[in-house]
Amino acid sequence: MSNINLSTASKLKGKVVVVTASTDGIGFAIAKRLATDGANVVVSSRKEKNVKEALRKLKGEGLSAEGVVCHVAKAEDRATLFSTAVEKFGGIDILISNAAANPTAGPVLECEESVWDKIFEINLKAAYLLSKEVLPYIKKRGGGSIIYVSSIVGFQPNNLLGAYSVSKTALLGLTKAAAQDLASDNIRVNCIAPGIVKTRFSSPFYENKSAEDIALQKIPMNRMALPQEMGGVASFLCSDDASYITGETIVVSGGMASRL
Ligand code: NAP
């Protein structure tokens, strides 16, 4: 990675981006990259101390960022997230819907109903609600972009991530459906499907050598991704470089099996 230049001048200059679940992992890396590319970013997550720490890091690098607590399943938090972006930066152009929960491990039909509901509430319903609620703001700007973060398991379910996999497949459908509906409003809707990215969320895949060896067998590039490797893809998808791309999912998996 060290000889790859991940930074580009100011292709998102002036854009206002709201990123959910962005105080750590993939969300933070995406927020950082978009801010590096010139955007004003609003980071958010459930815990205030995490929001403060993420903001400290971003501002410490001279990036334009604000932050607010937002649990994506809470309507009042989502409203505050968007109103903060408008108050601080004057509007919203881009939503990155990144939050997910996976409170269980096991096959899909062994998932408890209450756990299923939780997974779908955070992973799918919140993405749908955030998109619905951000629309008036993006429309006011004359167009913009929405990006969902799905997963490789949305294409190829993992039997230890049963219900989670199905929720991620549903996001692929939400991407297509919303993209069709919003194309005439000049709003593009796309999706990123990461493989295994080294974050806290994926730690069971690398917490010991044998788990990591098993995971690596499925990755042709023979390594897990770094969170920042999702940032450039997000930046591309919400920039004018992707002006004719909508309803698309980009798999970022080091070659793991997904679709033809
Ligand atoms: P992570 O490193 O564990 O980060 C999770 C972030 O989400 C934290 O900032 C956390 O902060 C926040 N968060 C958790 N629940 C939230 C909620 N209900 N509302 C708002 N914020 C919440 O996770 P990650 O690996 O970056 O995962 C990010 C996305 O990538 C998820 O959609 C995941 O499904 C997807 N993904 C990850 C991988 C992977 O291998 N890591 C692979 C495929 C897809 P607080 O604790 O302060 O809320």
PDB file of C-alpha atoms and ligand atoms in Angstrom:
ATOM      1  CA  MET A   1       0.000   0.000   0.000  1.00  0.00           C
ATOM      2  CA  SER A   2       2.818   2.389   0.793  1.00  0.00           C
ATOM      3  CA  ASN A   3       3.591   3.298  -2.825  1.00  0.00           C
ATOM      4  CA  ILE A   4      -0.050   3.918  -3.790  1.00  0.00           C
ATOM      5  CA  ASN A   5      -1.160   7.535  -3.691  1.00  0.00           C
ATOM      6  CA  LEU A   6      -4.639   7.415  -2.186  1.00  0.00           C
ATOM      7  CA  SER A   7      -5.106  11.164  -2.127  1.00  0.00           C
ATOM      8  CA  THR A   8      -6.555  13.279  -4.907  1.00  0.00           C
ATOM      9  CA  ALA A   9      -6.593  17.067  -5.007  1.00  0.00           C
ATOM     10  CA  SER A  10     -10.000  18.566  -4.193  1.00  0.00           C
ATOM     11  CA  LYS A  11     -12.535  16.632  -6.183  1.00  0.00           C
ATOM     12  CA  LEU A  12     -15.226  16.899  -3.486  1.00  0.00           C
ATOM     13  CA  LYS A  13     -14.537  20.523  -2.628  1.00  0.00           C
ATOM     14  CA  GLY A  14     -17.570  22.199  -1.082  1.00  0.00           C
ATOM     15  CA  LYS A  15     -19.608  19.008  -0.800  1.00  0.00           C
ATOM     16  CA  VAL A  16     -21.231  18.216   2.520  1.00  0.00           C
ATOM     17  CA  VAL A  17     -21.163  14.564   3.489  1.00  0.00           C
ATOM     18  CA  VAL A  18     -22.946  12.813   6.339  1.00  0.00           C
ATOM     19  CA  VAL A  19     -21.434   9.453   7.296  1.00  0.00           C
ATOM     20  CA  THR A  20     -23.105   7.137   9.800  1.00  0.00           C
ATOM     21  CA  ALA A  21     -21.142   4.868  12.137  1.00  0.00           C
ATOM     22  CA  SER A  22     -18.043   6.865  11.287  1.00  0.00           C
ATOM     23  CA  THR A  23     -15.991   7.168  14.464  1.00  0.00           C
ATOM     24  CA  ASP A  24     -14.057   3.970  13.781  1.00  0.00           C
ATOM     25  CA  GLY A  25     -13.316   1.378  11.099  1.00  0.00           C
ATOM     26  CA  ILE A  26     -14.627   1.742   7.562  1.00  0.00           C
ATOM     27  CA  GLY A  27     -16.904   4.702   8.307  1.00  0.00           C
ATOM     28  CA  PHE A  28     -14.074   6.719   9.824  1.00  0.00           C
ATOM     29  CA  ALA A  29     -11.746   5.837   6.937  1.00  0.00           C
ATOM     30  CA  ILE A  30     -14.386   6.923   4.417  1.00  0.00           C
ATOM     31  CA  ALA A  31     -15.040  10.187   6.284  1.00  0.00           C
ATOM     32  CA  LYS A  32     -11.324  10.903   6.442  1.00  0.00           C
ATOM     33  CA  ARG A  33     -10.813  10.212   2.757  1.00  0.00           C
ATOM     34  CA  LEU A  34     -13.775  12.327   1.649  1.00  0.00           C
ATOM     35  CA  ALA A  35     -12.565  15.196   3.836  1.00  0.00           C
ATOM     36  CA  THR A  36      -9.074  14.781   2.374  1.00  0.00           C
ATOM     37  CA  ASP A  37     -10.686  15.106  -1.045  1.00  0.00           C
ATOM     38  CA  GLY A  38     -12.165  18.452  -0.047  1.00  0.00           C
ATOM     39  CA  ALA A  39     -15.547  17.600   1.491  1.00  0.00           C
ATOM     40  CA  ASN A  40     -16.972  18.905   4.753  1.00  0.00           C
ATOM     41  CA  VAL A  41     -17.838  15.768   6.698  1.00  0.00           C
ATOM     42  CA  VAL A  42     -20.179  15.088   9.583  1.00  0.00           C
ATOM     43  CA  VAL A  43     -19.094  12.050  11.572  1.00  0.00           C
ATOM     44  CA  SER A  44     -21.394  10.246  13.970  1.00  0.00           C
ATOM     45  CA  SER A  45     -21.901   7.186  16.121  1.00  0.00           C
ATOM     46  CA  ARG A  46     -23.651   6.161  19.339  1.00  0.00           C
ATOM     47  CA  LYS A  47     -21.032   7.210  21.885  1.00  0.00           C
ATOM     48  CA  GLU A  48     -20.127  10.812  22.469  1.00  0.00           C
ATOM     49  CA  LYS A  49     -16.576  10.010  23.499  1.00  0.00           C
ATOM     50  CA  ASN A  50     -16.022   8.239  20.183  1.00  0.00           C
ATOM     51  CA  VAL A  51     -17.447  11.184  18.272  1.00  0.00           C
ATOM     52  CA  LYS A  52     -15.129  13.570  20.141  1.00  0.00           C
ATOM     53  CA  GLU A  53     -12.099  11.387  19.510  1.00  0.00           C
ATOM     54  CA  ALA A  54     -12.855  11.000  15.801  1.00  0.00           C
ATOM     55  CA  LEU A  55     -13.325  14.753  15.461  1.00  0.00           C
ATOM     56  CA  ARG A  56     -10.088  15.399  17.289  1.00  0.00           C
ATOM     57  CA  LYS A  57      -8.230  13.171  14.823  1.00  0.00           C
ATOM     58  CA  LEU A  58      -9.840  14.695  11.723  1.00  0.00           C
ATOM     59  CA  LYS A  59      -9.450  18.297  12.847  1.00  0.00           C
ATOM     60  CA  GLY A  60      -5.902  17.510  13.956  1.00  0.00           C
ATOM     61  CA  GLU A  61      -5.134  16.785  10.315  1.00  0.00           C
ATOM     62  CA  GLY A  62      -6.644  20.085   9.253  1.00  0.00           C
ATOM     63  CA  LEU A  63      -9.758  18.470   7.759  1.00  0.00           C
ATOM     64  CA  SER A  64     -13.202  20.070   7.730  1.00  0.00           C
ATOM     65  CA  ALA A  65     -15.337  17.995  10.093  1.00  0.00           C
ATOM     66  CA  GLU A  66     -18.130  18.232  12.615  1.00  0.00           C
ATOM     67  CA  GLY A  67     -19.557  15.464  14.724  1.00  0.00           C
ATOM     68  CA  VAL A  68     -22.712  14.457  16.515  1.00  0.00           C
ATOM     69  CA  VAL A  69     -24.082  11.471  18.389  1.00  0.00           C
ATOM     70  CA  CYS A  70     -26.373   9.380  16.195  1.00  0.00           C
ATOM     71  CA  HIS A  71     -27.661   5.894  16.871  1.00  0.00           C
ATOM     72  CA  VAL A  72     -29.102   5.132  13.448  1.00  0.00           C
ATOM     73  CA  ALA A  73     -32.179   3.403  14.880  1.00  0.00           C
ATOM     74  CA  LYS A  74     -33.222   6.543  16.793  1.00  0.00           C
ATOM     75  CA  ALA A  75     -35.389   8.958  14.819  1.00  0.00           C
ATOM     76  CA  GLU A  76     -34.429  11.964  16.934  1.00  0.00           C
ATOM     77  CA  ASP A  77     -30.720  11.205  16.498  1.00  0.00           C
ATOM     78  CA  ARG A  78     -31.121  10.969  12.717  1.00  0.00           C
ATOM     79  CA  ALA A  79     -32.923  14.310  12.692  1.00  0.00           C
ATOM     80  CA  THR A  80     -30.115  15.878  14.741  1.00  0.00           C
ATOM     81  CA  LEU A  81     -27.519  14.374  12.423  1.00  0.00           C
ATOM     82  CA  PHE A  82     -29.031  16.101   9.410  1.00  0.00           C
ATOM     83  CA  SER A  83     -29.813  19.370  11.182  1.00  0.00           C
ATOM     84  CA  THR A  84     -26.212  19.521  12.425  1.00  0.00           C
ATOM     85  CA  ALA A  85     -24.914  19.170   8.866  1.00  0.00           C
ATOM     86  CA  VAL A  86     -27.194  21.947   7.693  1.00  0.00           C
ATOM     87  CA  GLU A  87     -26.361  24.257  10.619  1.00  0.00           C
ATOM     88  CA  LYS A  88     -22.618  23.748  10.373  1.00  0.00           C
ATOM     89  CA  PHE A  89     -22.135  23.445   6.620  1.00  0.00           C
ATOM     90  CA  GLY A  90     -25.294  24.841   4.987  1.00  0.00           C
ATOM     91  CA  GLY A  91     -26.812  21.710   3.410  1.00  0.00           C
ATOM     92  CA  ILE A  92     -26.237  18.060   2.521  1.00  0.00           C
ATOM     93  CA  ASP A  93     -25.009  16.598  -0.767  1.00  0.00           C
ATOM     94  CA  ILE A  94     -23.994  13.056   0.130  1.00  0.00           C
ATOM     95  CA  LEU A  95     -25.120  10.367   2.581  1.00  0.00           C
ATOM     96  CA  ILE A  96     -22.920   7.388   3.395  1.00  0.00           C
ATOM     97  CA  SER A  97     -25.045   4.829   5.237  1.00  0.00           C
ATOM     98  CA  ASN A  98     -22.529   2.573   6.938  1.00  0.00           C
ATOM     99  CA  ALA A  99     -23.928   1.316  10.240  1.00  0.00           C
ATOM    100  CA  ALA A 100     -24.492  -2.386  10.862  1.00  0.00           C
ATOM    101  CA  ALA A 101     -25.082  -4.773  13.714  1.00  0.00           C
ATOM    102  CA  ASN A 102     -24.376  -8.450  13.973  1.00  0.00           C
ATOM    103  CA  PRO A 103     -25.230  -9.558  17.503  1.00  0.00           C
ATOM    104  CA  THR A 104     -25.147 -13.281  16.744  1.00  0.00           C
ATOM    105  CA  ALA A 105     -23.124 -15.944  14.943  1.00  0.00           C
ATOM    106  CA  GLY A 106     -24.855 -18.861  13.280  1.00  0.00           C
ATOM    107  CA  PRO A 107     -26.999 -20.171  10.442  1.00  0.00           C
ATOM    108  CA  VAL A 108     -29.846 -18.016   9.222  1.00  0.00           C
ATOM    109  CA  LEU A 109     -32.708 -20.212  10.408  1.00  0.00           C
ATOM    110  CA  GLU A 110     -31.203 -20.572  13.868  1.00  0.00           C
ATOM    111  CA  CYS A 111     -31.385 -16.821  14.366  1.00  0.00           C
ATOM    112  CA  GLU A 112     -33.751 -15.749  17.157  1.00  0.00           C
ATOM    113  CA  GLU A 113     -36.608 -13.538  15.999  1.00  0.00           C
ATOM    114  CA  SER A 114     -35.563 -10.681  18.288  1.00  0.00           C
ATOM    115  CA  VAL A 115     -32.003 -10.831  16.919  1.00  0.00           C
ATOM    116  CA  TRP A 116     -33.311 -10.948  13.347  1.00  0.00           C
ATOM    117  CA  ASP A 117     -35.366  -7.813  14.074  1.00  0.00           C
ATOM    118  CA  LYS A 118     -32.351  -6.019  15.532  1.00  0.00           C
ATOM    119  CA  ILE A 119     -30.162  -6.884  12.542  1.00  0.00           C
ATOM    120  CA  PHE A 120     -32.781  -5.715  10.066  1.00  0.00           C
ATOM    121  CA  GLU A 121     -33.569  -2.596  12.091  1.00  0.00           C
ATOM    122  CA  ILE A 122     -29.960  -1.383  11.995  1.00  0.00           C
ATOM    123  CA  ASN A 123     -28.673  -2.833   8.735  1.00  0.00           C
ATOM    124  CA  LEU A 124     -31.666  -2.256   6.462  1.00  0.00           C
ATOM    125  CA  LYS A 125     -34.478  -0.240   8.003  1.00  0.00           C
ATOM    126  CA  ALA A 126     -32.170   2.522   9.247  1.00  0.00           C
ATOM    127  CA  ALA A 127     -30.568   2.747   5.779  1.00  0.00           C
ATOM    128  CA  TYR A 128     -34.005   3.130   4.222  1.00  0.00           C
ATOM    129  CA  LEU A 129     -35.102   5.714   6.821  1.00  0.00           C
ATOM    130  CA  LEU A 130     -31.876   7.717   6.569  1.00  0.00           C
ATOM    131  CA  SER A 131     -32.262   7.828   2.785  1.00  0.00           C
ATOM    132  CA  LYS A 132     -35.893   8.902   3.003  1.00  0.00           C
ATOM    133  CA  GLU A 133     -35.099  11.583   5.559  1.00  0.00           C
ATOM    134  CA  VAL A 134     -32.044  12.995   3.780  1.00  0.00           C
ATOM    135  CA  LEU A 135     -33.843  13.356   0.446  1.00  0.00           C
ATOM    136  CA  PRO A 136     -35.345  16.825   0.987  1.00  0.00           C
ATOM    137  CA  TYR A 137     -31.869  18.143   1.820  1.00  0.00           C
ATOM    138  CA  ILE A 138     -30.169  16.566  -1.194  1.00  0.00           C
ATOM    139  CA  LYS A 139     -32.985  17.662  -3.486  1.00  0.00           C
ATOM    140  CA  LYS A 140     -32.548  21.220  -2.249  1.00  0.00           C
ATOM    141  CA  ARG A 141     -28.967  21.090  -3.574  1.00  0.00           C
ATOM    142  CA  GLY A 142     -30.204  19.975  -7.001  1.00  0.00           C
ATOM    143  CA  GLY A 143     -28.820  16.454  -6.659  1.00  0.00           C
ATOM    144  CA  GLY A 144     -26.216  14.375  -4.924  1.00  0.00           C
ATOM    145  CA  SER A 145     -25.410  10.862  -3.952  1.00  0.00           C
ATOM    146  CA  ILE A 146     -26.217   8.072  -1.499  1.00  0.00           C
ATOM    147  CA  ILE A 147     -23.890   5.161  -0.768  1.00  0.00           C
ATOM    148  CA  TYR A 148     -24.755   2.059   1.239  1.00  0.00           C
ATOM    149  CA  VAL A 149     -22.162  -0.222   2.788  1.00  0.00           C
ATOM    150  CA  SER A 150     -23.187  -3.823   2.157  1.00  0.00           C
ATOM    151  CA  SER A 151     -20.798  -6.788   2.297  1.00  0.00           C
ATOM    152  CA  ILE A 152     -19.356  -9.619   0.253  1.00  0.00           C
ATOM    153  CA  VAL A 153     -21.708 -11.883   2.233  1.00  0.00           C
ATOM    154  CA  GLY A 154     -24.610 -10.086   0.565  1.00  0.00           C
ATOM    155  CA  PHE A 155     -23.596 -12.039  -2.562  1.00  0.00           C
ATOM    156  CA  GLN A 156     -22.339 -15.243  -0.945  1.00  0.00           C
ATOM    157  CA  PRO A 157     -23.930 -15.818   2.470  1.00  0.00           C
ATOM    158  CA  ASN A 158     -21.607 -16.946   5.216  1.00  0.00           C
ATOM    159  CA  ASN A 159     -23.287 -19.590   7.368  1.00  0.00           C
ATOM    160  CA  LEU A 160     -21.890 -18.049  10.547  1.00  0.00           C
ATOM    161  CA  LEU A 161     -23.309 -14.692   9.507  1.00  0.00           C
ATOM    162  CA  GLY A 162     -26.697 -15.989   8.364  1.00  0.00           C
ATOM    163  CA  ALA A 163     -29.217 -13.229   9.076  1.00  0.00           C
ATOM    164  CA  TYR A 164     -26.570 -10.528   8.685  1.00  0.00           C
ATOM    165  CA  SER A 165     -25.812 -11.865   5.186  1.00  0.00           C
ATOM    166  CA  VAL A 166     -29.485 -11.647   4.220  1.00  0.00           C
ATOM    167  CA  SER A 167     -29.697  -8.064   5.493  1.00  0.00           C
ATOM    168  CA  LYS A 168     -26.696  -7.193   3.334  1.00  0.00           C
ATOM    169  CA  THR A 169     -28.331  -8.833   0.278  1.00  0.00           C
ATOM    170  CA  ALA A 170     -31.364  -6.649   0.909  1.00  0.00           C
ATOM    171  CA  LEU A 171     -29.154  -3.553   0.716  1.00  0.00           C
ATOM    172  CA  LEU A 172     -28.216  -4.538  -2.833  1.00  0.00           C
ATOM    173  CA  GLY A 173     -31.923  -4.445  -3.643  1.00  0.00           C
ATOM    174  CA  LEU A 174     -32.413  -1.125  -1.864  1.00  0.00           C
ATOM    175  CA  THR A 175     -29.561   0.286  -3.958  1.00  0.00           C
ATOM    176  CA  LYS A 176     -31.240  -0.762  -7.213  1.00  0.00           C
ATOM    177  CA  ALA A 177     -34.721   0.336  -6.214  1.00  0.00           C
ATOM    178  CA  ALA A 178     -33.713   3.727  -4.824  1.00  0.00           C
ATOM    179  CA  ALA A 179     -31.393   4.382  -7.783  1.00  0.00           C
ATOM    180  CA  GLN A 180     -34.289   3.921 -10.216  1.00  0.00           C
ATOM    181  CA  ASP A 181     -36.579   6.164  -8.198  1.00  0.00           C
ATOM    182  CA  LEU A 182     -34.072   8.956  -7.667  1.00  0.00           C
ATOM    183  CA  ALA A 183     -32.336   9.115 -11.056  1.00  0.00           C
ATOM    184  CA  SER A 184     -34.719  11.825 -12.272  1.00  0.00           C
ATOM    185  CA  ASP A 185     -33.825  13.926  -9.220  1.00  0.00           C
ATOM    186  CA  ASN A 186     -30.150  13.788 -10.177  1.00  0.00           C
ATOM    187  CA  ILE A 187     -29.414  11.612  -7.150  1.00  0.00           C
ATOM    188  CA  ARG A 188     -27.194   8.592  -7.690  1.00  0.00           C
ATOM    189  CA  VAL A 189     -27.427   5.614  -5.340  1.00  0.00           C
ATOM    190  CA  ASN A 190     -24.597   3.116  -5.156  1.00  0.00           C
ATOM    191  CA  CYS A 191     -23.198   0.530  -2.812  1.00  0.00           C
ATOM    192  CA  ILE A 192     -19.872  -0.847  -1.635  1.00  0.00           C
ATOM    193  CA  ALA A 193     -19.521  -4.522  -0.744  1.00  0.00           C
ATOM    194  CA  PRO A 194     -16.304  -4.981   1.244  1.00  0.00           C
ATOM    195  CA  GLY A 195     -14.656  -8.346   1.719  1.00  0.00           C
ATOM    196  CA  ILE A 196     -12.878  -8.748   5.049  1.00  0.00           C
ATOM    197  CA  VAL A 197     -11.571  -5.432   6.328  1.00  0.00           C
ATOM    198  CA  LYS A 198      -9.396  -5.288   9.429  1.00  0.00           C
ATOM    199  CA  THR A 199     -11.622  -3.522  11.939  1.00  0.00           C
ATOM    200  CA  ARG A 200     -13.023  -4.285  15.366  1.00  0.00           C
ATOM    201  CA  PHE A 201     -16.153  -5.657  13.695  1.00  0.00           C
ATOM    202  CA  SER A 202     -14.222  -8.321  11.791  1.00  0.00           C
ATOM    203  CA  SER A 203     -11.842  -9.258  14.618  1.00  0.00           C
ATOM    204  CA  PRO A 204     -13.208 -12.838  14.912  1.00  0.00           C
ATOM    205  CA  PHE A 205     -11.670 -13.422  11.454  1.00  0.00           C
ATOM    206  CA  TYR A 206      -8.150 -12.565  12.614  1.00  0.00           C
ATOM    207  CA  GLU A 207      -8.137 -12.807  16.420  1.00  0.00           C
ATOM    208  CA  ASN A 208      -6.021 -15.965  16.239  1.00  0.00           C
ATOM    209  CA  LYS A 209      -3.794 -17.582  13.655  1.00  0.00           C
ATOM    210  CA  SER A 210      -6.127 -20.451  12.755  1.00  0.00           C
ATOM    211  CA  ALA A 211      -9.131 -18.133  12.254  1.00  0.00           C
ATOM    212  CA  GLU A 212      -6.989 -15.896  10.066  1.00  0.00           C
ATOM    213  CA  ASP A 213      -5.643 -18.813   8.022  1.00  0.00           C
ATOM    214  CA  ILE A 214      -9.180 -20.005   7.308  1.00  0.00           C
ATOM    215  CA  ALA A 215     -10.264 -16.517   6.272  1.00  0.00           C
ATOM    216  CA  LEU A 216      -7.219 -15.958   4.082  1.00  0.00           C
ATOM    217  CA  GLN A 217      -7.912 -19.153   2.134  1.00  0.00           C
ATOM    218  CA  LYS A 218     -10.951 -17.382   0.667  1.00  0.00           C
ATOM    219  CA  ILE A 219      -9.062 -14.260  -0.372  1.00  0.00           C
ATOM    220  CA  PRO A 220      -7.062 -14.565  -3.606  1.00  0.00           C
ATOM    221  CA  MET A 221      -4.991 -11.492  -2.661  1.00  0.00           C
ATOM    222  CA  ASN A 222      -4.108 -13.364   0.536  1.00  0.00           C
ATOM    223  CA  ARG A 223      -4.581 -10.422   2.868  1.00  0.00           C
ATOM    224  CA  MET A 224      -7.422  -8.571   4.534  1.00  0.00           C
ATOM    225  CA  ALA A 225      -8.245  -5.034   3.477  1.00  0.00           C
ATOM    226  CA  LEU A 226      -7.308  -1.930   5.389  1.00  0.00           C
ATOM    227  CA  PRO A 227     -10.233   0.399   6.171  1.00  0.00           C
ATOM    228  CA  GLN A 228      -8.696   3.153   4.049  1.00  0.00           C
ATOM    229  CA  GLU A 229      -8.985   0.908   0.990  1.00  0.00           C
ATOM    230  CA  MET A 230     -12.753   1.510   1.167  1.00  0.00           C
ATOM    231  CA  GLY A 231     -12.262   5.289   1.230  1.00  0.00           C
ATOM    232  CA  GLY A 232     -11.094   5.732  -2.341  1.00  0.00           C
ATOM    233  CA  VAL A 233     -13.994   3.677  -3.673  1.00  0.00           C
ATOM    234  CA  ALA A 234     -16.496   5.777  -1.717  1.00  0.00           C
ATOM    235  CA  SER A 235     -14.811   8.946  -2.912  1.00  0.00           C
ATOM    236  CA  PHE A 236     -14.986   7.763  -6.526  1.00  0.00           C
ATOM    237  CA  LEU A 237     -18.653   6.772  -6.267  1.00  0.00           C
ATOM    238  CA  CYS A 238     -19.804  10.099  -4.886  1.00  0.00           C
ATOM    239  CA  SER A 239     -17.592  12.212  -7.162  1.00  0.00           C
ATOM    240  CA  ASP A 240     -18.230  13.403 -10.697  1.00  0.00           C
ATOM    241  CA  ASP A 241     -15.881  10.656 -11.889  1.00  0.00           C
ATOM    242  CA  ALA A 242     -18.867   8.334 -11.322  1.00  0.00           C
ATOM    243  CA  SER A 243     -21.438  10.731 -12.803  1.00  0.00           C
ATOM    244  CA  TYR A 244     -23.045   8.000 -14.951  1.00  0.00           C
ATOM    245  CA  ILE A 245     -22.958   5.232 -12.345  1.00  0.00           C
ATOM    246  CA  THR A 246     -26.074   4.532 -10.332  1.00  0.00           C
ATOM    247  CA  GLY A 247     -27.680   1.386  -8.921  1.00  0.00           C
ATOM    248  CA  GLU A 248     -24.242  -0.234  -8.866  1.00  0.00           C
ATOM    249  CA  THR A 249     -22.420  -2.198  -6.183  1.00  0.00           C
ATOM    250  CA  ILE A 250     -18.632  -2.275  -6.198  1.00  0.00           C
ATOM    251  CA  VAL A 251     -17.136  -5.343  -4.570  1.00  0.00           C
ATOM    252  CA  VAL A 252     -13.883  -4.519  -2.765  1.00  0.00           C
ATOM    253  CA  SER A 253     -12.767  -7.925  -1.609  1.00  0.00           C
ATOM    254  CA  GLY A 254      -9.289  -8.798  -2.848  1.00  0.00           C
ATOM    255  CA  GLY A 255     -10.911 -11.203  -5.302  1.00  0.00           C
ATOM    256  CA  MET A 256     -13.256 -13.143  -3.005  1.00  0.00           C
ATOM    257  CA  ALA A 257     -16.101 -14.942  -4.753  1.00  0.00           C
ATOM    258  CA  SER A 258     -19.084 -12.679  -5.349  1.00  0.00           C
ATOM    259  CA  ARG A 259     -20.935 -12.643  -8.679  1.00  0.00           C
ATOM    260  CA  LEU A 260     -20.071 -13.139 -12.321  1.00  0.00           C
TER     261      LEU A 260
HETATM  262  P1  NAP B   1     -16.313  -1.108  13.267  1.00  0.00           P
HETATM  263  O1  NAP B   1     -14.884  -0.901  12.956  1.00  0.00           O
HETATM  264  O2  NAP B   1     -16.660  -2.015  14.370  1.00  0.00           O
HETATM  265  O3  NAP B   1     -16.942   0.342  13.504  1.00  0.00           O
HETATM  266  C1  NAP B   1     -18.212   0.448  13.900  1.00  0.00           C
HETATM  267  C2  NAP B   1     -18.599   1.939  13.988  1.00  0.00           C
HETATM  268  O4  NAP B   1     -20.001   1.975  14.007  1.00  0.00           O
HETATM  269  C3  NAP B   1     -18.120   2.610  15.244  1.00  0.00           C
HETATM  270  O5  NAP B   1     -17.826   3.960  14.933  1.00  0.00           O
HETATM  271  C4  NAP B   1     -19.329   2.529  16.175  1.00  0.00           C
HETATM  272  O6  NAP B   1     -19.253   3.552  17.121  1.00  0.00           O
HETATM  273  C5  NAP B   1     -20.456   2.697  15.142  1.00  0.00           C
HETATM  274  N1  NAP B   1     -21.759   2.115  15.429  1.00  0.00           N
HETATM  275  C6  NAP B   1     -22.047   0.848  15.808  1.00  0.00           C
HETATM  276  N2  NAP B   1     -23.378   0.682  15.911  1.00  0.00           N
HETATM  277  C7  NAP B   1     -23.961   1.861  15.570  1.00  0.00           C
HETATM  278  C8  NAP B   1     -25.290   2.322  15.484  1.00  0.00           C
HETATM  279  N3  NAP B   1     -26.333   1.537  15.788  1.00  0.00           N
HETATM  280  N4  NAP B   1     -25.511   3.591  15.082  1.00  0.00           N
HETATM  281  C9  NAP B   1     -24.479   4.402  14.797  1.00  0.00           C
HETATM  282  N5  NAP B   1     -23.202   4.038  14.866  1.00  0.00           N
HETATM  283  C10 NAP B   1     -22.938   2.776  15.255  1.00  0.00           C
HETATM  284  O7  NAP B   1     -17.129  -1.662  11.983  1.00  0.00           O
HETATM  285  P2  NAP B   1     -16.683  -1.753  10.440  1.00  0.00           P
HETATM  286  O8  NAP B   1     -15.996  -3.037  10.219  1.00  0.00           O
HETATM  287  O9  NAP B   1     -16.036  -0.494  10.035  1.00  0.00           O
HETATM  288  O10 NAP B   1     -18.116  -1.881   9.723  1.00  0.00           O
HETATM  289  C11 NAP B   1     -18.697  -0.795   9.044  1.00  0.00           C
HETATM  290  C12 NAP B   1     -19.616  -1.311   7.964  1.00  0.00           C
HETATM  291  O11 NAP B   1     -18.886  -2.134   7.063  1.00  0.00           O
HETATM  292  C13 NAP B   1     -20.786  -2.169   8.454  1.00  0.00           C
HETATM  293  O12 NAP B   1     -21.910  -1.886   7.685  1.00  0.00           O
HETATM  294  C14 NAP B   1     -20.322  -3.589   8.181  1.00  0.00           C
HETATM  295  O13 NAP B   1     -21.392  -4.463   8.008  1.00  0.00           O
HETATM  296  C15 NAP B   1     -19.582  -3.357   6.879  1.00  0.00           C
HETATM  297  N6  NAP B   1     -18.634  -4.410   6.539  1.00  0.00           N
HETATM  298  C16 NAP B   1     -17.539  -4.627   7.316  1.00  0.00           C
HETATM  299  C17 NAP B   1     -16.657  -5.629   6.948  1.00  0.00           C
HETATM  300  C18 NAP B   1     -15.397  -5.913   7.718  1.00  0.00           C
HETATM  301  O14 NAP B   1     -14.738  -6.927   7.402  1.00  0.00           O
HETATM  302  N7  NAP B   1     -15.022  -5.092   8.696  1.00  0.00           N
HETATM  303  C19 NAP B   1     -16.896  -6.396   5.811  1.00  0.00           C
HETATM  304  C20 NAP B   1     -18.033  -6.146   5.061  1.00  0.00           C
HETATM  305  C21 NAP B   1     -18.887  -5.129   5.430  1.00  0.00           C
HETATM  306  P3  NAP B   1     -20.124   3.575  18.496  1.00  0.00           P
HETATM  307  O15 NAP B   1     -19.760   2.348  19.256  1.00  0.00           O
HETATM  308  O16 NAP B   1     -19.740   4.866  19.163  1.00  0.00           O
HETATM  309  O17 NAP B   1     -21.557   3.584  18.042  1.00  0.00           O
END
